[in-house]
XYZ file of C-alpha atoms in Angstrom:
176
model
C -50.541 -19.990 -14.912
C -49.089 -17.247 -16.890
C -46.646 -14.981 -15.189
C -43.990 -12.650 -16.218
C -40.663 -12.365 -14.593
C -38.883 -9.085 -14.965
C -35.356 -10.409 -15.320
C -33.934 -6.948 -15.965
C -35.432 -5.649 -12.705
C -34.124 -8.624 -10.742
C -30.636 -8.195 -12.221
C -30.685 -4.445 -11.534
C -31.765 -5.014 -7.904
C -29.040 -7.631 -7.472
C -26.370 -5.267 -8.849
C -27.627 -2.453 -6.603
C -27.479 -4.750 -3.554
C -23.918 -5.811 -4.418
C -22.845 -2.174 -4.827
C -24.536 -1.170 -1.554
C -22.699 -3.970 0.274
C -19.381 -2.935 -1.315
C -19.895 0.664 -0.193
C -20.849 -0.460 3.321
C -17.741 -2.680 3.486
C -15.533 0.225 2.349
C -17.116 2.520 4.944
C -16.435 -0.066 7.681
C -12.822 -0.321 6.453
C -12.424 3.440 6.714
C -14.078 3.747 10.132
C -12.560 0.646 11.730
C -9.755 -0.791 9.570
C -8.498 -3.235 12.178
C -11.944 -4.668 12.918
C -12.623 -5.059 9.204
C -9.313 -6.896 8.755
C -10.234 -9.279 11.572
C -13.635 -9.887 9.952
C -12.095 -10.519 6.527
C -9.188 -12.607 7.804
C -6.543 -10.244 6.391
C -3.406 -9.462 8.385
C -1.988 -5.925 8.192
C 1.617 -5.521 7.062
C 1.972 -1.892 5.939
C 0.861 1.488 7.207
C -1.614 1.670 4.310
C -3.380 -1.371 5.765
C -4.119 0.413 9.046
C -4.043 4.136 8.316
C -7.077 6.301 8.818
C -7.741 7.959 5.452
C -9.925 10.665 6.994
C -7.119 13.183 7.218
C -8.190 16.688 8.204
C -6.093 19.524 6.787
C -6.472 23.127 7.935
C -4.914 26.446 7.036
C -2.193 27.634 9.396
C -4.181 30.864 9.840
C -6.941 28.993 11.694
C -7.169 29.735 15.394
C -6.332 26.956 17.825
C -9.779 27.487 19.323
C -11.519 26.770 16.001
C -9.309 23.731 15.416
C -10.073 22.444 18.906
C -13.816 22.686 18.233
C -13.440 20.801 14.949
C -11.242 18.141 16.544
C -13.807 17.530 19.291
C -16.727 17.469 16.838
C -14.996 14.912 14.607
C -13.430 13.010 17.504
C -9.920 13.323 16.095
C -6.703 14.021 17.946
C -4.735 15.867 15.279
C -4.940 18.017 12.155
C -2.464 18.514 9.344
C -1.485 22.173 9.120
C -0.936 23.915 5.802
C 1.503 26.811 6.073
C -0.038 30.251 6.450
C 0.520 32.569 3.454
C 3.166 34.544 5.353
C 5.163 31.462 6.380
C 8.085 29.843 4.636
C 7.843 26.606 6.619
C 6.140 23.581 5.132
C 3.291 21.499 6.424
C 3.060 20.425 10.031
C 0.763 18.603 12.407
C -1.053 19.911 15.456
C -2.044 17.320 18.013
C -3.922 17.572 21.281
C -0.536 17.200 22.962
C 0.759 20.250 21.033
C -2.212 22.308 22.232
C -1.551 21.294 25.833
C 2.204 21.902 25.715
C 2.344 25.004 23.502
C -0.887 26.793 24.268
C -2.506 25.698 27.517
C 0.644 25.228 29.612
C 2.008 28.509 28.200
C -1.246 30.158 29.404
C -2.083 31.464 25.936
C -5.661 31.960 24.840
C -6.565 29.411 22.109
C -8.554 32.108 20.302
C -5.395 34.237 20.028
C -3.013 31.550 18.711
C -2.842 30.328 15.098
C -2.485 26.602 14.594
C 0.699 27.246 12.625
C 2.204 28.515 15.907
C 1.231 25.358 17.801
C 2.069 22.836 15.077
C 5.016 20.484 15.083
C 7.228 20.978 12.045
C 8.504 19.645 9.834
C 5.740 17.168 9.118
C 7.156 13.699 9.643
C 5.796 11.369 7.004
C 6.003 7.756 6.013
C 5.337 6.217 2.576
C 2.193 4.101 2.319
C 4.155 0.888 1.670
C 6.221 1.209 4.881
C 6.073 -1.875 7.090
C 4.434 -1.564 10.487
C 7.733 -2.513 12.144
C 9.636 0.221 10.304
C 6.931 2.732 11.179
C 7.019 1.742 14.863
C 10.809 2.053 14.875
C 10.622 5.526 13.340
C 7.929 6.642 15.800
C 10.169 5.551 18.656
C 13.234 7.269 17.201
C 11.311 10.510 16.592
C 9.436 10.256 19.932
C 6.060 10.793 18.254
C 2.698 9.033 18.460
C 1.404 9.471 14.915
C 2.712 9.869 11.413
C 1.177 11.175 8.232
C 1.085 8.609 5.430
C 1.991 9.872 1.956
C 1.387 8.456 -1.509
C 4.022 8.004 -4.220
C 3.692 11.693 -5.191
C 4.348 12.820 -1.611
C 0.738 13.870 -0.922
C -0.744 13.193 2.534
C -3.358 10.428 2.277
C -3.867 9.272 5.849
C -2.560 9.035 9.361
C -1.326 6.132 11.463
C -0.911 6.214 15.215
C 0.867 4.163 17.809
C -2.589 3.069 18.972
C -3.260 1.557 15.526
C -0.010 -0.416 15.609
C -0.533 -1.435 19.239
C -4.018 -2.808 18.463
C -2.715 -4.638 15.405
C 0.093 -6.325 17.327
C -2.301 -7.227 20.123
C -4.754 -8.752 17.640
C -2.401 -10.417 15.142
C 0.953 -10.624 16.883
C 4.196 -9.097 15.714
C 4.177 -8.667 11.930
C 6.782 -10.559 9.937
């Protein structure tokens, strides 16, 4: 019995399998952060633990109609709005609620309204290390359902909603 074992091939396949599993785990964390925390046994404490990092940013010149199509395609309920070139205001957020209250109920045609006109400004943000309790308190004080999460340089990196916090409290109890 003479055989050869390709140890390099076996090691390479093992490393590839480990990397594939890591990427799959990261994708699950992005798509369903709460479910992945339950599976891993981790308990969320900050907005960074629960935020959705798939933040969609659009130019303020975009029509509400185009934004609505994108929101439905991606199954998202808000977009971050960059100011249009002719605007002095900073970034904002346009939610489905903004479309209903500022476009539909005002009987405006979505194709004729820019998202910068329907957006809520200024953009209310929260640092990524903010506790879930502090975030919930701020949402209540501001009467909003979602906040944009920013990094230490002030750049938007994700979004957290009241639904995320609600699900976390339901699953893990009130955070300490």
